[in-house]
Coordinates of C-alpha atoms in Angstrom, one line a residue:
X444 CA -4.0 -46.4 12.3
X445 CA -5.0 -42.8 13.7
X446 CA -3.7 -44.5 17.4
X447 CA -0.9 -45.8 16.0
X448 CA -0.3 -42.0 14.2
X449 CA -1.0 -40.0 16.8
X450 CA 1.6 -42.3 18.8
X451 CA 4.0 -41.6 16.5
X452 CA 3.5 -37.8 16.7
X453 CA 3.9 -37.9 20.7
X454 CA 7.0 -39.8 20.6
X455 CA 8.8 -38.1 17.9
X456 CA 9.3 -35.7 20.6
X457 CA 10.9 -37.0 23.0
X458 CA 14.5 -37.2 21.9
X459 CA 14.2 -33.4 20.4
X460 CA 13.5 -32.4 24.2
X461 CA 16.1 -34.6 25.7
X462 CA 18.4 -33.2 23.0
X463 CA 16.7 -29.4 24.4
X464 CA 17.2 -30.0 27.8
X465 CA 21.0 -30.9 27.4
X466 CA 21.7 -28.1 25.1
X467 CA 19.9 -25.4 27.2
X468 CA 21.9 -26.5 30.4
X469 CA 25.2 -26.6 28.5
X470 CA 24.8 -22.2 26.6
X471 CA 23.6 -22.1 31.0
X472 CA 26.4 -23.1 31.8
X473 CA 28.5 -21.3 29.5
X474 CA 26.6 -18.4 29.2
X475 CA 27.0 -18.4 33.4
X476 CA 30.3 -18.4 33.2
X477 CA 31.8 -14.7 32.5
X478 CA 29.5 -14.1 35.3
X479 CA 31.9 -15.3 37.7
X480 CA 34.8 -12.8 39.5
X481 CA 38.1 -13.4 37.6
X482 CA 36.8 -16.1 35.7
X483 CA 38.2 -16.4 32.1
X484 CA 35.0 -17.2 29.8
X485 CA 34.1 -20.1 28.1
X486 CA 34.6 -20.7 24.5
X487 CA 32.1 -23.4 23.7
X488 CA 33.1 -26.4 21.1
X489 CA 32.0 -26.8 17.2
X490 CA 30.2 -29.2 18.4
X491 CA 28.1 -27.9 21.0
X492 CA 27.3 -25.4 18.7
X493 CA 26.6 -27.4 15.9
X494 CA 24.5 -30.0 18.2
X495 CA 22.4 -27.2 19.3
X496 CA 22.8 -25.5 15.6
X497 CA 20.7 -28.7 14.2
X498 CA 18.8 -29.2 17.8
X499 CA 16.8 -25.6 16.7
X500 CA 17.1 -26.7 12.9
X501 CA 14.8 -30.1 13.8
X502 CA 12.8 -27.9 15.9
X503 CA 11.8 -25.9 13.0
X504 CA 11.3 -29.1 11.2
X505 CA 8.6 -30.2 13.6
X506 CA 7.2 -26.6 13.7
X507 CA 7.4 -26.6 9.5
X508 CA 5.6 -30.1 9.3
X509 CA 3.7 -29.0 11.9
X510 CA 2.3 -26.4 10.7
X511 CA 1.6 -28.0 7.5
X512 CA -0.1 -30.4 9.4
X513 CA -2.4 -27.7 10.6
X514 CA -3.9 -26.6 7.4
X515 CA -5.3 -30.1 6.8
X516 CA -6.5 -30.5 10.4
X517 CA -7.9 -26.9 10.5
X518 CA -10.3 -28.5 7.5
X519 CA -11.2 -30.9 9.5
X520 CA -11.7 -29.1 12.3
X521 CA -14.2 -26.5 9.8
X522 CA -15.7 -30.0 8.7
X523 CA -16.9 -31.7 12.3
X524 CA -18.0 -28.0 13.1
X525 CA -20.0 -28.0 9.4
X526 CA -21.4 -31.5 10.0
X527 CA -22.5 -29.8 13.7
X528 CA -24.5 -26.9 12.4
X529 CA -26.2 -29.4 9.9
X530 CA -26.4 -31.7 12.1
X531 CA -28.7 -29.0 14.8
X532 CA -30.0 -27.7 12.3
X533 CA -32.0 -31.2 11.7
X534 CA -32.2 -31.1 15.6
X535 CA -34.8 -28.2 15.5
X536 CA -36.5 -28.7 11.6
X537 CA -37.5 -32.2 14.2
X538 CA -38.5 -30.2 17.2
X539 CA -40.3 -27.5 14.9
X540 CA -42.0 -30.9 12.9
X541 CA -42.7 -32.4 16.8
X542 CA -44.0 -29.5 17.6
X543 CA -46.7 -29.5 14.5
X544 CA -47.4 -33.0 15.2
X545 CA -48.1 -32.9 19.1
X546 CA -50.6 -29.6 18.2
X547 CA -52.4 -32.2 15.4
X548 CA -52.1 -35.1 18.8
X549 CA -54.0 -32.4 20.8
X550 CA -56.9 -31.3 18.4
X551 CA -57.6 -34.8 17.6
X552 CA -57.5 -35.6 21.4
X553 CA -60.1 -33.1 21.6
X554 CA -62.3 -34.3 18.4
X555 CA -62.2 -37.6 20.3
X556 CA -63.0 -36.4 23.7
X557 CA -66.9 -34.5 21.9
X558 CA -67.3 -37.3 19.7
X559 CA -67.0 -39.2 22.9
X560 CA -69.7 -36.7 24.5
X561 CA -72.4 -36.6 21.4
X562 CA -72.4 -40.9 21.5
X563 CA -73.0 -40.4 25.3
X564 CA -76.1 -37.7 23.8
X565 CA -77.5 -39.6 22.0
X566 CA -76.9 -42.8 23.9
X567 CA -79.6 -41.2 26.7
X568 CA -81.9 -40.0 24.1
X569 CA -82.0 -43.9 23.5
X570 CA -82.7 -45.1 27.1
X571 CA -84.8 -42.4 27.4
X572 CA -87.0 -44.8 24.3
X573 CA -86.7 -47.7 25.4
X574 CA -88.1 -46.4 29.3
X575 CA -91.0 -44.6 27.4
X576 CA -92.2 -47.7 25.5
X577 CA -91.6 -50.2 28.7
X578 CA -93.5 -47.8 30.1
X579 CA -96.8 -47.7 28.0
X580 CA -96.3 -51.5 27.8
X581 CA -96.1 -51.5 24.1
X582 CA -93.7 -50.3 21.7
X583 CA -96.1 -49.3 19.1
X584 CA -98.1 -46.6 20.5
X585 CA -99.0 -45.6 17.2
X586 CA -102.2 -48.0 17.0
X587 CA -103.3 -47.2 20.5
X588 CA -103.7 -43.5 19.8
X589 CA -105.8 -44.4 17.0
X590 CA -108.4 -45.9 18.0
X591 CA -108.7 -44.3 20.9
X592 CA -109.6 -41.2 19.1
X593 CA -112.9 -39.6 19.0
X594 CA -113.5 -39.2 16.2
X595 CA -112.1 -38.8 12.8
X596 CA -110.6 -35.7 12.7
X597 CA -109.4 -36.8 15.8
X598 CA -107.3 -39.1 14.3
X599 CA -105.8 -37.7 11.4
X600 CA -104.8 -35.7 14.0
X601 CA -103.1 -38.0 16.1
X602 CA -101.7 -39.7 12.8
X603 CA -99.9 -36.7 11.7
X604 CA -98.6 -36.1 15.4
X605 CA -97.6 -40.1 15.6
X606 CA -95.9 -39.5 12.0
X607 CA -93.9 -36.8 13.2
X608 CA -92.8 -38.1 16.5
X609 CA -91.8 -41.9 14.7
X610 CA -88.8 -39.6 12.5
X611 CA -87.5 -38.1 15.2
X612 CA -87.4 -41.4 17.0
X613 CA -85.4 -42.9 14.3
X614 CA -83.7 -39.6 14.0
X615 CA -82.1 -40.2 17.2
X616 CA -81.2 -44.0 16.4
X617 CA -79.4 -43.2 13.1
X618 CA -77.8 -40.2 15.1
X619 CA -76.3 -42.9 17.6
X620 CA -75.1 -45.1 15.0
X621 CA -73.2 -41.8 13.1
X622 CA -71.6 -40.4 16.6
X623 CA -70.6 -44.3 17.5
X624 CA -68.7 -44.1 13.8
X625 CA -67.5 -40.5 14.6
X626 CA -65.9 -41.7 18.3
X627 CA -63.8 -44.8 16.6
X628 CA -62.3 -43.0 13.7
X629 CA -61.7 -39.9 16.4
X630 CA -59.6 -42.0 18.6
X631 CA -57.9 -44.1 15.5
X632 CA -56.7 -40.3 14.5
X633 CA -55.5 -39.4 17.9
X634 CA -53.6 -42.5 18.7
X635 CA -52.1 -42.3 15.6
X636 CA -51.2 -39.0 15.6
X637 CA -49.3 -39.3 18.9
X638 CA -47.7 -41.9 17.8
X639 CA -45.9 -39.7 15.0
X640 CA -45.3 -37.1 17.7
X641 CA -43.6 -39.3 19.8
X642 CA -41.4 -40.8 17.3
X643 CA -40.5 -37.0 16.0
X644 CA -40.0 -36.3 19.2
X645 CA -37.3 -39.4 19.3
X646 CA -35.4 -38.1 16.4
X647 CA -35.3 -35.0 17.5
X648 CA -33.4 -35.3 21.0
X649 CA -31.5 -38.6 18.5
X650 CA -30.4 -35.3 16.0
X651 CA -29.3 -32.9 19.0
X652 CA -27.4 -35.6 20.5
X653 CA -25.3 -35.8 17.1
X654 CA -25.1 -32.5 16.7
X655 CA -23.3 -32.4 20.8
X656 CA -21.2 -35.2 19.6
X657 CA -19.8 -33.1 16.5
X658 CA -19.3 -29.7 18.2
X659 CA -17.4 -31.3 21.4
X660 CA -14.9 -33.2 18.5
X661 CA -14.4 -30.8 16.8
X662 CA -14.0 -28.3 20.0
X663 CA -12.0 -31.0 21.4
X664 CA -9.6 -31.4 17.8
X665 CA -9.3 -27.6 18.0
X666 CA -7.7 -28.0 21.6
X667 CA -5.4 -30.6 20.2
X668 CA -4.1 -28.7 17.4
X669 CA -3.3 -25.8 19.9
X670 CA -1.3 -27.3 22.4
X671 CA 1.1 -29.3 20.0
X672 CA 1.2 -26.0 18.0
X673 CA 2.4 -24.0 21.8
X674 CA 4.9 -26.9 22.7
X675 CA 6.1 -27.0 19.1
X676 CA 6.9 -23.6 19.3
X677 CA 7.8 -23.7 22.8
X678 CA 10.8 -26.3 21.9
X679 CA 11.6 -24.1 18.9
X680 CA 12.5 -21.2 21.3
X681 CA 14.3 -23.0 23.9
X682 CA 16.9 -24.4 21.6
X683 CA 16.7 -20.6 19.7
X684 CA 17.7 -19.7 23.0
X685 CA 20.6 -22.6 23.8
X686 CA 22.5 -21.8 20.5
X687 CA 21.7 -17.9 21.3
X688 CA 23.3 -18.3 24.4
X689 CA 26.2 -20.9 22.9
X690 CA 27.2 -18.0 20.3
X691 CA 27.3 -15.5 22.7
X692 CA 29.3 -17.0 24.4
X693 CA 31.7 -17.5 21.7
X694 CA 31.5 -13.7 21.0
X695 CA 31.9 -13.3 25.0
X696 CA 34.9 -15.0 24.7
X697 CA 36.4 -13.8 21.6
X698 CA 36.1 -9.6 23.3
X699 CA 37.2 -11.4 26.2
X700 CA 40.8 -13.0 24.0
X701 CA 40.4 -9.5 22.1
X702 CA 40.7 -7.6 25.2
X703 CA 43.7 -9.4 26.8
X704 CA 45.8 -8.7 23.2
X705 CA 44.8 -4.8 23.5
X706 CA 45.7 -5.4 27.5
X707 CA 48.9 -7.0 26.8
X708 CA 49.5 -4.0 24.0
X709 CA 48.5 -1.3 26.3
X710 CA 50.7 -3.1 29.0
X711 CA 53.6 -2.8 26.4
X712 CA 52.7 0.7 25.7
X713 CA 53.2 1.8 29.0
X714 CA 55.9 -0.1 30.0
X715 CA 57.3 1.8 26.9
X716 CA 56.8 5.3 28.1
X717 CA 58.0 4.3 31.3
X718 CA 61.0 3.6 30.4
X719 CA 61.6 6.8 28.2
X720 CA 60.4 9.0 31.4
X721 CA 63.2 7.6 33.0
X722 CA 65.4 8.4 30.5
X723 CA 64.1 11.5 30.3
X724 CA 64.4 12.4 33.8
X725 CA 68.0 11.2 33.5
X726 CA 68.3 13.9 31.0
X727 CA 66.6 16.4 32.8
X728 CA 68.6 15.8 35.9
X729 CA 71.6 16.2 34.0
X730 CA 70.2 19.3 32.8
X731 CA 67.9 22.6 33.8
X732 CA 64.4 22.0 33.2
X733 CA 62.1 24.8 31.2
X734 CA 58.8 26.2 32.6
X735 CA 56.5 23.9 32.1
X736 CA 52.9 24.9 30.1
X737 CA 50.0 22.7 30.7
X738 CA 49.0 23.7 27.1
X739 CA 52.0 24.5 25.2
X740 CA 54.8 22.0 26.4
X741 CA 53.2 18.2 25.8
X742 CA 54.5 15.3 27.9
X743 CA 54.9 11.8 26.6
X744 CA 53.8 9.5 29.0
X745 CA 54.8 11.3 32.6
X746 CA 53.8 9.4 35.6
X747 CA 51.2 11.3 37.1
X748 CA 51.4 12.0 40.9
X749 CA 48.0 12.0 43.5
X750 CA 46.5 14.6 42.4
X751 CA 44.3 17.3 44.1
X752 CA 41.0 16.0 45.3
X753 CA 39.1 19.2 46.1
X754 CA 40.3 20.8 42.2
X755 CA 38.8 17.3 41.0
X756 CA 35.5 18.0 43.1
X757 CA 35.1 21.4 42.2
X758 CA 35.6 20.5 38.1
X759 CA 33.1 17.5 38.3
X760 CA 30.6 19.8 40.4
X761 CA 30.6 22.0 37.8
X762 CA 30.3 19.4 35.2
X763 CA 27.4 17.6 36.8
X764 CA 25.9 21.3 36.8
X765 CA 25.1 20.6 33.1
X766 CA 23.9 17.4 32.3
X767 CA 21.6 17.1 30.2
X768 CA 22.5 19.7 28.3
X769 CA 22.6 19.1 24.5
X770 CA 25.7 17.6 22.8
X771 CA 26.7 20.3 20.6
X772 CA 30.0 19.3 17.6
X773 CA 32.6 21.9 18.5
X774 CA 30.7 23.1 21.5
X775 CA 31.8 24.2 24.7
X776 CA 34.0 27.1 26.2
X777 CA 35.9 28.1 29.3
X778 CA 31.8 30.3 30.4
X779 CA 30.0 26.9 29.6
X780 CA 27.8 25.9 26.9
X781 CA 28.5 27.7 23.5
X782 CA 27.6 27.4 20.1
X783 CA 29.0 24.4 17.7
X784 CA 30.7 24.5 14.4
X785 CA 29.8 22.6 10.9
X786 CA 27.1 20.2 11.2
X787 CA 26.0 21.6 14.9
X788 CA 26.3 25.1 14.0
X789 CA 24.0 27.1 16.1
X790 CA 23.1 24.1 18.4
X791 CA 24.8 25.8 22.3
X792 CA 26.3 23.2 24.5
X793 CA 29.6 21.3 24.9
X794 CA 31.6 18.7 22.7
X795 CA 33.5 16.5 24.4
X796 CA 36.8 17.8 25.1
X797 CA 35.0 21.6 25.6
X798 CA 33.4 19.6 28.3
X799 CA 36.9 18.4 30.3
X800 CA 38.4 21.9 29.6
X801 CA 35.5 23.4 31.1
X802 CA 35.4 21.6 33.9
X803 CA 38.7 21.9 34.9
X804 CA 38.9 25.6 33.6
X805 CA 36.5 26.2 36.9
X806 CA 39.1 24.2 39.2
X807 CA 41.4 26.6 37.9
X808 CA 43.4 24.5 35.9
X809 CA 44.2 24.9 32.4
X810 CA 43.7 22.0 30.0
X811 CA 43.8 22.6 25.3
X812 CA 41.1 22.2 24.0
X813 CA 41.2 19.0 21.6
X814 CA 41.4 15.1 22.9
X815 CA 44.0 14.2 21.5
X816 CA 46.0 17.7 23.0
X817 CA 44.9 17.2 26.5
X818 CA 46.4 13.2 26.2
X819 CA 49.5 14.2 24.6
X820 CA 49.7 17.2 27.5
X821 CA 49.5 16.0 30.7
X822 CA 50.7 13.1 33.1
X823 CA 49.4 9.9 31.7
X824 CA 47.9 6.6 34.1
X825 CA 47.1 3.5 33.3
X826 CA 44.1 1.6 34.0
X827 CA 44.9 -0.4 37.3
X828 CA 45.5 3.5 38.8
X829 CA 42.8 5.6 37.8
X830 CA 41.4 7.6 40.3
X831 CA 38.1 9.6 40.2
X832 CA 38.8 12.7 38.2
X833 CA 40.7 11.7 35.2
X834 CA 40.3 11.8 32.5
X835 CA 39.7 8.8 30.0
X836 CA 40.7 8.3 26.7
X837 CA 39.6 6.0 23.6
X838 CA 41.2 5.5 20.2
X839 CA 40.2 3.4 17.4
X840 CA 43.8 2.2 17.4
X841 CA 44.9 1.7 21.1
X842 CA 48.7 2.3 20.1
X843 CA 48.0 5.0 18.5
X844 CA 47.5 8.3 20.6
X845 CA 47.1 10.3 17.2
X846 CA 43.7 8.4 16.1
X847 CA 42.5 9.6 19.4
X848 CA 38.4 10.7 19.6
X849 CA 37.2 10.9 22.5
X850 CA 37.1 12.1 26.2
X851 CA 35.5 12.4 29.1
X852 CA 35.9 12.4 33.7
X853 CA 36.0 9.5 35.4
X854 CA 34.5 9.5 38.4
X855 CA 35.4 6.2 39.4
X856 CA 32.9 3.2 40.4
X857 CA 33.0 2.2 36.8
X858 CA 31.3 5.0 35.7
X859 CA 31.8 8.1 33.4
X860 CA 30.9 11.7 33.0
X861 CA 31.1 12.6 29.2
X862 CA 29.7 14.3 26.5
X863 CA 28.7 11.9 24.1
X864 CA 27.7 12.5 20.1
X865 CA 25.6 14.5 18.2
X866 CA 21.8 14.2 19.2
X867 CA 22.7 12.8 22.4
X868 CA 23.1 15.3 26.1
X869 CA 25.9 15.1 28.7
X870 CA 25.0 12.6 30.7
X871 CA 26.9 9.8 34.1
X872 CA 27.1 6.7 32.0
X873 CA 29.6 2.6 33.0
X874 CA 32.8 3.0 31.8
X875 CA 33.5 1.4 28.1
X876 CA 37.0 -0.5 28.4
X877 CA 36.9 -1.6 24.4
X878 CA 39.1 1.1 22.7
X879 CA 40.3 2.7 25.7
X880 CA 43.9 3.9 25.1
X881 CA 44.2 5.4 28.6
X882 CA 44.0 8.5 31.3
X883 CA 45.6 11.4 32.2
X884 CA 45.3 13.3 35.9
X885 CA 44.8 17.2 35.3
X886 CA 45.4 17.6 39.2
X887 CA 49.3 16.2 39.0

């Protein structure tokens, strides 16, 4: 049953992985499309996004299911490790008992050796007694000693001595018998103790082997869980990435479409402005033209000429000298940074139109102070006509110059120099086309 469950867990992810691969490839293809020069971003279908979302949900469900399994599996791992620790403790106890038994066996062996030595000594004494009796020709030297005495006094003396010698001989015989018994007992005890020590040693080795197997199993189980969790989390991350890619591709496509609409509106506005300019020129040819003042006489959409490159470089150079200067709302004079107004009162710096007016003042060109007046007063240029030194403007409604809120100096190559907003500093950054309403050429 455990094998079947494992097989189901392993094979259960294969469709998910295959689907993840398809969705990721599709997402990469769709995301890569906007990077192709001149290519229109591809808007993924609802089916593609639905499949990616389903893939993410499936992966998330699997991770969630695994989290529930992990709690149970972790409990099993903990239990296995507990059993391993208990088995190791059992081994240590068995090892201690074995060491005690081995010490007892060593002591019993020493006792047996001592008993054997005593037995050998006693047997030597018996052998000496036997040799003496043989040499004397009688095993009863007592009678001969009494009969050969010179008198009653010597007979009594010899009798006393012979009685003591006889007692000693008897003691020797008794000692031999006792030594033999002790030797047999010690040898039996030594064998038994050694056998017990050998049994305990084997039990200790078995306990150690069991502990090792349990610990190895617990570690393998923990490692397998970690690997499985990492695999599922990787699949979830891939599914999320695929979904984000598709959603990003859709957002890019929608943004591109919105930009196209904005560009078409801007083109229409430019065409209308060009038509008005043509009509105004026709009227101007019939009547004398008044002297033009950039500050007081706004021009409505007149086309710009080539411009003065020397004045442009002077303006840009002087603006660059102030890179890193803090933004100050309402700040910037003809001579450089100045105190701001309102929220930035007390802060010396530039705001966006203060920077552009200052820069061109250094080139000897006077332009209005605020961004809407600058846009209204200066010759207009379209996006395709922008060149280095032109002023670029942004509005909340690209059809209404009254909503212009920001101006910067176009550096060419898709770069601008600007005073962005409060809390930031003068910087060079990439041109932003979203909200772009048009450009003007102060040097025309």
